[in-house]
Coordinates of C-alpha atoms in Angstrom, one line a residue:
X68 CA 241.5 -11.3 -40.8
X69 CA 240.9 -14.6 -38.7
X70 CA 238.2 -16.8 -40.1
X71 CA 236.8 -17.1 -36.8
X72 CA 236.4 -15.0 -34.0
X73 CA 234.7 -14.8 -30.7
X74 CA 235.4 -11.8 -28.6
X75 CA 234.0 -12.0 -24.7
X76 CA 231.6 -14.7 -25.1
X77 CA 229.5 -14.6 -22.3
X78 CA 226.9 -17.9 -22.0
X79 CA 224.5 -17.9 -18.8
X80 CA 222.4 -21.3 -18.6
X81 CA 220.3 -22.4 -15.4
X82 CA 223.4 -24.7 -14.5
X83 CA 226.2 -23.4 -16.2
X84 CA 228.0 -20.3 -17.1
X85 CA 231.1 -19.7 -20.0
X86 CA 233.1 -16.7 -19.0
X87 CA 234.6 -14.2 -21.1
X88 CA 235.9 -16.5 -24.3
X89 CA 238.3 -14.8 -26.4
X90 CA 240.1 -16.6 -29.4
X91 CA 240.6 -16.3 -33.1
X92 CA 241.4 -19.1 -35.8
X93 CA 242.8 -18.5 -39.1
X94 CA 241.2 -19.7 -42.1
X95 CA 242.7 -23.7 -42.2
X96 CA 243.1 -24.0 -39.1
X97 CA 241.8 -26.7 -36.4
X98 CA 241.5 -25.6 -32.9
X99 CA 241.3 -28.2 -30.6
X100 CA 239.0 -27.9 -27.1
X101 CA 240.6 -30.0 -24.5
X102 CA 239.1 -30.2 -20.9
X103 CA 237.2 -32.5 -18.4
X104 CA 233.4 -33.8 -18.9
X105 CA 231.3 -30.2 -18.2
X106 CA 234.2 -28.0 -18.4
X107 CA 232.2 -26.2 -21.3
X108 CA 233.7 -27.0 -24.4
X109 CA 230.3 -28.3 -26.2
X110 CA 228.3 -25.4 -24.6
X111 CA 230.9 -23.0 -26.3
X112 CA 230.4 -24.9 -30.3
X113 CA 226.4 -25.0 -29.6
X114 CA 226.9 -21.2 -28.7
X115 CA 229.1 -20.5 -32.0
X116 CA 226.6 -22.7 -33.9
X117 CA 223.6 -20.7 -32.9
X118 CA 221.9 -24.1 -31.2
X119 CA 221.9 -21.9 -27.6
X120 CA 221.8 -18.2 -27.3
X121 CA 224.9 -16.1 -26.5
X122 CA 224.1 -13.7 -22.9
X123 CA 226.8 -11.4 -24.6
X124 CA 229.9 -10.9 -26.6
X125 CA 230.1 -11.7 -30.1
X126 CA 231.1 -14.5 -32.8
X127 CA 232.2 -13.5 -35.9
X128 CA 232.9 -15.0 -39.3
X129 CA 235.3 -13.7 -42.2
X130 CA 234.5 -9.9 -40.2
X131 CA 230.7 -10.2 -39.7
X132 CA 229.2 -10.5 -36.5
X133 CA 226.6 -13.7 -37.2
X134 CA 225.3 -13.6 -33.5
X135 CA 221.4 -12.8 -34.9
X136 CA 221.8 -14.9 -38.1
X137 CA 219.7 -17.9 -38.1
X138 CA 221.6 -21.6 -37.5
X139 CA 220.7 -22.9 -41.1
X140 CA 222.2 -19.7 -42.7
X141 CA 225.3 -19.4 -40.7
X142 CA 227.1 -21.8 -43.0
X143 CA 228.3 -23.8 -39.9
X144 CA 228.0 -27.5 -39.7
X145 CA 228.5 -29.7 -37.1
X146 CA 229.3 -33.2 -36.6
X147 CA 227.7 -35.1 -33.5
X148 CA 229.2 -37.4 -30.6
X149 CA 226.3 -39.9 -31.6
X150 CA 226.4 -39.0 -35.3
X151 CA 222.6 -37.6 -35.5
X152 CA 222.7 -39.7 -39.1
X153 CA 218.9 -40.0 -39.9
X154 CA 217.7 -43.7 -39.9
X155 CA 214.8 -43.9 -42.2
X156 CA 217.2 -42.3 -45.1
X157 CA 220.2 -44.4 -46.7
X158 CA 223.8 -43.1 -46.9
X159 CA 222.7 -41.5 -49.9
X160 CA 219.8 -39.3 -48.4
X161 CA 221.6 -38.7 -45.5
X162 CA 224.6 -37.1 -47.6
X163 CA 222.4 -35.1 -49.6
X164 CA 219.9 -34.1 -46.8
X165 CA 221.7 -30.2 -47.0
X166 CA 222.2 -30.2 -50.5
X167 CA 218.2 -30.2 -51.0
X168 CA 218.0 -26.7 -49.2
X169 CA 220.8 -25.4 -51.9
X170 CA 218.7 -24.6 -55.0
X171 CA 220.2 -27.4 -56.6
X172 CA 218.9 -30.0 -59.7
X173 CA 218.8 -33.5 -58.7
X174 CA 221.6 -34.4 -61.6
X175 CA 224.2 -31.9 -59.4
X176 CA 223.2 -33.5 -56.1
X177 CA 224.1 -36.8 -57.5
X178 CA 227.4 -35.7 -58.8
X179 CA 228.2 -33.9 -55.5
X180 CA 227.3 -36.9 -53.5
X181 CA 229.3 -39.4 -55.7
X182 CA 231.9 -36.6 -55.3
X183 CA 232.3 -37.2 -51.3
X184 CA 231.6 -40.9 -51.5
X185 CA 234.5 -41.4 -53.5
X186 CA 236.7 -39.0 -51.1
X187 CA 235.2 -40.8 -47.3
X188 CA 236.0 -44.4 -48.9
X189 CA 232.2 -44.9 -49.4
X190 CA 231.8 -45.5 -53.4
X191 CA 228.6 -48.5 -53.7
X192 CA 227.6 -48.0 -50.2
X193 CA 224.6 -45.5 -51.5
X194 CA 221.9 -47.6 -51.1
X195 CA 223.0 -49.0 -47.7
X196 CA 220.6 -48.6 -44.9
X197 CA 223.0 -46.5 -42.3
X198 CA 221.6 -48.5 -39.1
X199 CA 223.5 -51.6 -40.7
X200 CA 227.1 -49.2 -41.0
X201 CA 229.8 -49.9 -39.2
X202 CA 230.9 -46.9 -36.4
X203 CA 233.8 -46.0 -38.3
X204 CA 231.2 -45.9 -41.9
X205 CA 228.9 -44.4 -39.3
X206 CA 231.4 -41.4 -38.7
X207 CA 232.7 -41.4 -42.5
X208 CA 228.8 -40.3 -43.5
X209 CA 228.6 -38.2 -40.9
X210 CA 231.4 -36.0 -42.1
X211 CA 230.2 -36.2 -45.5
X212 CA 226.9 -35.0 -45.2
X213 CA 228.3 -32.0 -42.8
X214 CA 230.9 -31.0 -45.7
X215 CA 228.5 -31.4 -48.6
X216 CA 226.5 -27.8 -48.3
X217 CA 230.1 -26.7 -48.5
X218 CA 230.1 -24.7 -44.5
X219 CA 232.7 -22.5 -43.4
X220 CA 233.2 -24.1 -40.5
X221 CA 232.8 -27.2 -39.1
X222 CA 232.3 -27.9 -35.3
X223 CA 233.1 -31.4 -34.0
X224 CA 231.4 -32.6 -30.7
X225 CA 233.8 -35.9 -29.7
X226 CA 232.4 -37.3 -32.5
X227 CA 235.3 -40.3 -32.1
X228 CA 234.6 -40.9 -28.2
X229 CA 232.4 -44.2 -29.0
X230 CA 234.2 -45.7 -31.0
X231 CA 237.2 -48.3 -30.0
X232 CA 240.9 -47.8 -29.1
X233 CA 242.1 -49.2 -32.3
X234 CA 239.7 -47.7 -35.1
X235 CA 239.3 -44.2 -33.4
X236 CA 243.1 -43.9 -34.1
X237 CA 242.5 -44.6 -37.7
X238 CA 240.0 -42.7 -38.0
X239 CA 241.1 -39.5 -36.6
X240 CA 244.4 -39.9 -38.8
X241 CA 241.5 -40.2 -41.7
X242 CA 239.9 -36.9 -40.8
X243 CA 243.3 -35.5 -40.2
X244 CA 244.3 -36.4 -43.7
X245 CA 241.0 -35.5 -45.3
X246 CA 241.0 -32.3 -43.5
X247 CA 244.6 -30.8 -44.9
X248 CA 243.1 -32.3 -48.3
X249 CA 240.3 -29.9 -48.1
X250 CA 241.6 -26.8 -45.8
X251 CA 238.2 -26.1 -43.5
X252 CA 238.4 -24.6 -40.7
X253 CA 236.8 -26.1 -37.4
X254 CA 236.8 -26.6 -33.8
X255 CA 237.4 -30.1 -32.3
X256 CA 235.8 -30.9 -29.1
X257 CA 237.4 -33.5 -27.3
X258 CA 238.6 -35.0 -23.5
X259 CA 241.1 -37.2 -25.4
X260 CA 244.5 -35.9 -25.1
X261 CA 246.4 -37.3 -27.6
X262 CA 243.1 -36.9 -30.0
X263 CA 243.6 -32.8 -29.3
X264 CA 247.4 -32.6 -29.6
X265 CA 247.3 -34.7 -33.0
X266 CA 244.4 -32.8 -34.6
X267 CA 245.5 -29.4 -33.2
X268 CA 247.0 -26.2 -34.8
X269 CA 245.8 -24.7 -31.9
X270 CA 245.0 -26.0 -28.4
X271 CA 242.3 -24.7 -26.0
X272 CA 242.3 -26.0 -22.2
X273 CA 238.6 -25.5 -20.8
X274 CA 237.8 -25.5 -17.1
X275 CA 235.2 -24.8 -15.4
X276 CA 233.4 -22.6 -18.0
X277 CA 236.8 -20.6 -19.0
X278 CA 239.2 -21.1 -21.8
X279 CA 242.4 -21.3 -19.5
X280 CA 245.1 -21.3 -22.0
X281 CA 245.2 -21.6 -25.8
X282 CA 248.4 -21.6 -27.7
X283 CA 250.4 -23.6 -30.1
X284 CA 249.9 -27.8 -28.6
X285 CA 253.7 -28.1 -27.9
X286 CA 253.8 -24.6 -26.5
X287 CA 250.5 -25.8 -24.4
X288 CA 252.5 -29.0 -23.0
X289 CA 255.4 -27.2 -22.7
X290 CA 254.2 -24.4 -20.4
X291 CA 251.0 -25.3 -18.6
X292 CA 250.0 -22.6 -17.3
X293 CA 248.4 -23.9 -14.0
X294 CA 249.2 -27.2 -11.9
X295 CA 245.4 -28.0 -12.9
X296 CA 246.8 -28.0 -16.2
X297 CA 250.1 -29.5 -15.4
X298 CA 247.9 -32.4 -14.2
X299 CA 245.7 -33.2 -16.3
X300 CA 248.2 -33.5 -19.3
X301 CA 249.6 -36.2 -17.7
X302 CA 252.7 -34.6 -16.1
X303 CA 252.3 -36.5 -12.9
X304 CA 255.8 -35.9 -11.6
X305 CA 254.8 -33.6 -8.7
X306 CA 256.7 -32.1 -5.4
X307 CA 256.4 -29.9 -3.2
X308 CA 259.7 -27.8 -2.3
X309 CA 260.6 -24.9 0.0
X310 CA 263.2 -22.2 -1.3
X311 CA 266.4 -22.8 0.9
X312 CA 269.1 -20.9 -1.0
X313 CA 269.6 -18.8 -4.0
X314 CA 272.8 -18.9 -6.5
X315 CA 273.3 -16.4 -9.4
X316 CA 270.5 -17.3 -11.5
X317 CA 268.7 -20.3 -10.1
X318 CA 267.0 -21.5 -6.4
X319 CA 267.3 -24.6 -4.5
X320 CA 264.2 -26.1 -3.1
X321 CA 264.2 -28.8 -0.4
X322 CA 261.7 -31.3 -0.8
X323 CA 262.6 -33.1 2.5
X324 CA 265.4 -33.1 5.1
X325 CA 268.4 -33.8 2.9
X326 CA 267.7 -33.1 -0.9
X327 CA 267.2 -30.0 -2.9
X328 CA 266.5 -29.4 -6.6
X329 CA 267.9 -26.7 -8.2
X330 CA 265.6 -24.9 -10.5
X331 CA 264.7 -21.4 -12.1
X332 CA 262.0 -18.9 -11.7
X333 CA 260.9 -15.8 -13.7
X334 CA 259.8 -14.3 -10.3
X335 CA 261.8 -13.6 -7.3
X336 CA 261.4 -15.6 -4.5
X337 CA 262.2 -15.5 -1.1
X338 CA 263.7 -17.7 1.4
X339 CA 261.4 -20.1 3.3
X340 CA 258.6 -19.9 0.4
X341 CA 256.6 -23.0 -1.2
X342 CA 256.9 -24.1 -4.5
X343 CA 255.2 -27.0 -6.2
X344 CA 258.0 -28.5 -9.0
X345 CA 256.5 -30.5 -12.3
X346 CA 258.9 -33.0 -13.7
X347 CA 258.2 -34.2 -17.3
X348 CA 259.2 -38.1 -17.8
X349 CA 261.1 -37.4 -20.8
X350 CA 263.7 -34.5 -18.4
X351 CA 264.5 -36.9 -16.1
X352 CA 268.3 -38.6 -18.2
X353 CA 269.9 -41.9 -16.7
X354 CA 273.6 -41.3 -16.4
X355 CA 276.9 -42.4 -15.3
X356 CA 277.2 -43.0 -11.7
X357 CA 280.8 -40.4 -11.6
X358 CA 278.3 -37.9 -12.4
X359 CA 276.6 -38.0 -9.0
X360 CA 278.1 -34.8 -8.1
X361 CA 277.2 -32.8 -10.6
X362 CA 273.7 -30.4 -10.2
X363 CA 270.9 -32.4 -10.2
X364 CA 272.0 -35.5 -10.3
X365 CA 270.6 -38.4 -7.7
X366 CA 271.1 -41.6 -6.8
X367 CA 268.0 -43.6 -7.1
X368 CA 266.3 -47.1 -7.2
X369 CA 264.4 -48.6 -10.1
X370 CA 260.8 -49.8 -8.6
X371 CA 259.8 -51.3 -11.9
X372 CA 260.0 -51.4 -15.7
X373 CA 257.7 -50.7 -18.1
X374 CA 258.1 -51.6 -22.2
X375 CA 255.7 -49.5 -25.0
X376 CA 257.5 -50.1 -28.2
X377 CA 260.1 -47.3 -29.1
X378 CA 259.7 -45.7 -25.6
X379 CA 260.8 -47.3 -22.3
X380 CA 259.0 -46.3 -18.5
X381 CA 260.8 -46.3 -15.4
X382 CA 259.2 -46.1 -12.2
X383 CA 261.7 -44.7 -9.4
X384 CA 261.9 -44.4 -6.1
X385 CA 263.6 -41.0 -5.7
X386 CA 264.3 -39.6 -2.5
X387 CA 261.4 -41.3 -0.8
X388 CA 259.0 -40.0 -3.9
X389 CA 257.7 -42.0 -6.6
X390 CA 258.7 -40.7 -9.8
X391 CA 257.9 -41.1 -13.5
X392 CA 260.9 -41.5 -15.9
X393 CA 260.1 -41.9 -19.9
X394 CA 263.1 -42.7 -22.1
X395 CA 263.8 -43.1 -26.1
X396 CA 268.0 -43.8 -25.3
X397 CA 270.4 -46.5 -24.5
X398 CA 269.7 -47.6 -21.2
X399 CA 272.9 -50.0 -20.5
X400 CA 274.0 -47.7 -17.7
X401 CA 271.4 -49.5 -16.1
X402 CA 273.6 -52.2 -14.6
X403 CA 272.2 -52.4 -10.9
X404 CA 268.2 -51.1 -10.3
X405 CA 268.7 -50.2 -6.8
X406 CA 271.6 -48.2 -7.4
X407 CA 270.7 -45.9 -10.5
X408 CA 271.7 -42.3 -11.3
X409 CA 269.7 -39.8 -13.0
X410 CA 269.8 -36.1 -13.6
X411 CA 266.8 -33.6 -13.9
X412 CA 267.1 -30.7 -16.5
X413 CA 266.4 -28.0 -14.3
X414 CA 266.1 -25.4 -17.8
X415 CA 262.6 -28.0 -18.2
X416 CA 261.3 -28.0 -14.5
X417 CA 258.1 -26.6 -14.7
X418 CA 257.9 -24.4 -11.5
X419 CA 255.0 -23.1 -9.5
X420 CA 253.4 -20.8 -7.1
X421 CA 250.2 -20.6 -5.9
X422 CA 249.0 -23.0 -8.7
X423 CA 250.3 -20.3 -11.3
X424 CA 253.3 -20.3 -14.0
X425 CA 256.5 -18.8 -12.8
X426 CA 259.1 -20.6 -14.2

């Protein structure tokens, strides 16, 4: 039985509408929301959290529908963009604000709050006045006080998106960590790709008030199911082709006058009709130039260089397009930029018509 469940969520607002959500997580799990600013993704946690009403469908937890159960008792918490921490309490009162609605004595709050100060890193920081924290001790409390009446859930509204470059990355391998540690299950708003993917058992890829696509995160990357998709994971190597021939088991696309790429489609297509071709970075392979008459392999120039670490970027000037080219390897074949060879995996092309899937 899945933990979580929402079965044809339905969410009409004056300016907004979610449409038809379907999705389960298992108990453990983190499901990671991906999408643009107003996609929907915080309308859909407010809706599972009870904070807005559902128009219809239902949420369920551990196999009861909790669509009429007040917010306080749905055991869900929720952890803010802007932390919501309470100002006129210390860490201390902010931790235990849920535990005072739990029945418990004042001798077990303690020991539970020393409990989570000791696991978020924030042992002799009870007394501190929370306006004086630091964002990343600001985020650490946050949490803490969310985990401490023990929810089954936890919802997480970009709760990292203020916070610098540097320290949001700590911080999100932190919660990452901590998470495992403690095995909740939760939802993880976000517009942060690599924030999604690294969190993620399972990504979700909002737009425009519909979950488009949810599925494993390398499944996700590796077959976005739209060019909108395609897009905005960052797979900016784009072109438009036109089916000029078909061999055995693959098609040839021109994409001007005198080149064609050969790739394959789980559709059959017919001469004359337009594709749009998606080519990952890390597909496109510098090789010898005797390989230049082999499938797929081009001669092209090297427009610049780009260093990040372990990985190296190439932009190239291929066939008249600029392309992106993202490589881990040895790149001494590279002995003259303007007169480079490469080959494209046409098994990895992602191929498309009408903005949809086929390949």
């Amino acid at each position: 039985m899945p933990h979580l469940e929402v079965d044809k969520l339905n969410v009409v607002l004056t300016d907004f509408e979610l449409k038809d959500i379907n999705f389960s997580i298992e108990k453990g799990n983190v499901l990671s929301l991906l999408g643009a600013s107003g996609a929907g993704k915080t309308t859909l946690i407010r809706a599972i959290s009870g904070l807005i009403p559902i128009t219809s469908g239902k949420v369920v937890v551990n196999g009861r529908v909790i669509n009429d159960i007040p917010v306080h008792k749905r055991k869900i918490g929720m952890v803010f963009q802007d932390f919501a921490l309470f100002p006129h309490l210390n860490v201390f009162g902010n931790i235990s604000f849920g535990l005072k609605f739990n029945g418990l004595t004042k001798k077990q709050i303690k020991i539970e709050v020393e409990k989570l100060l000791e696991l978020f890193g924030l042992k002799g920081y009870e007394n501190r006045d929370v306006t004086s924290l630091s964002g990343g001790e600001k985020q650490r409390v946050a949490l803490a006080r969310t985990l401490a009446p023990k929810p089954e859930i936890i919802l997480f509204d970009e709760p990292l998106s203020a916070i610098d470059e540097e320290l949001r990355v700590k911080l999100r391998e932190e919660l990452a960590s901590i998470q495992k540690q403690l095995g909740f299950t939760a939802i993880y708003v976000t517009h942060d790709r690599d924030e999604a993917f690294y969190l993620a058992d399972i990504l979700g890829i909002f737009e425009d008030g519909k979950l488009i696509q949810i599925d494993k995160p390398q499944n996700v990357y590796n077959y976005p199911v739209s060019t909108s998709i395609a897009s905005f994971l960052g797979i900016e190597n784009r072109l438009s082709a036109v089916v000029d021939s078909v061999y055995v088991d693959r098609y040839f696309g021109k994409i001007n006058e005198d080149t064609t790429v050969a790739f394959k489609s789980k559709e059959s297509l017919s001469i004359g009709e337009s594709v749009e071709l998606f080519i990952k970075p890390n597909t496109i392979h510098f090789i010898p130039k005797q390989q230049i008459d082999e499938e797929n392999c081009y001669q092209v120039s090297v427009i610049q260089r780009n260093e990040f670490g372990s990985k190296t970027e190439f932009i190239l000037d291929f066939k008249g397009f600029k392309v992106k080219a993202m490589t881990l390897s040895d790149t001494s074949v590279l002995t003259d930029y303007n007169n480079v060879t490469i080959s494209i995996d046409k098994e990895k092309l992602l191929v498309y018509k009408n903005g949809r899937l086929i390949s």
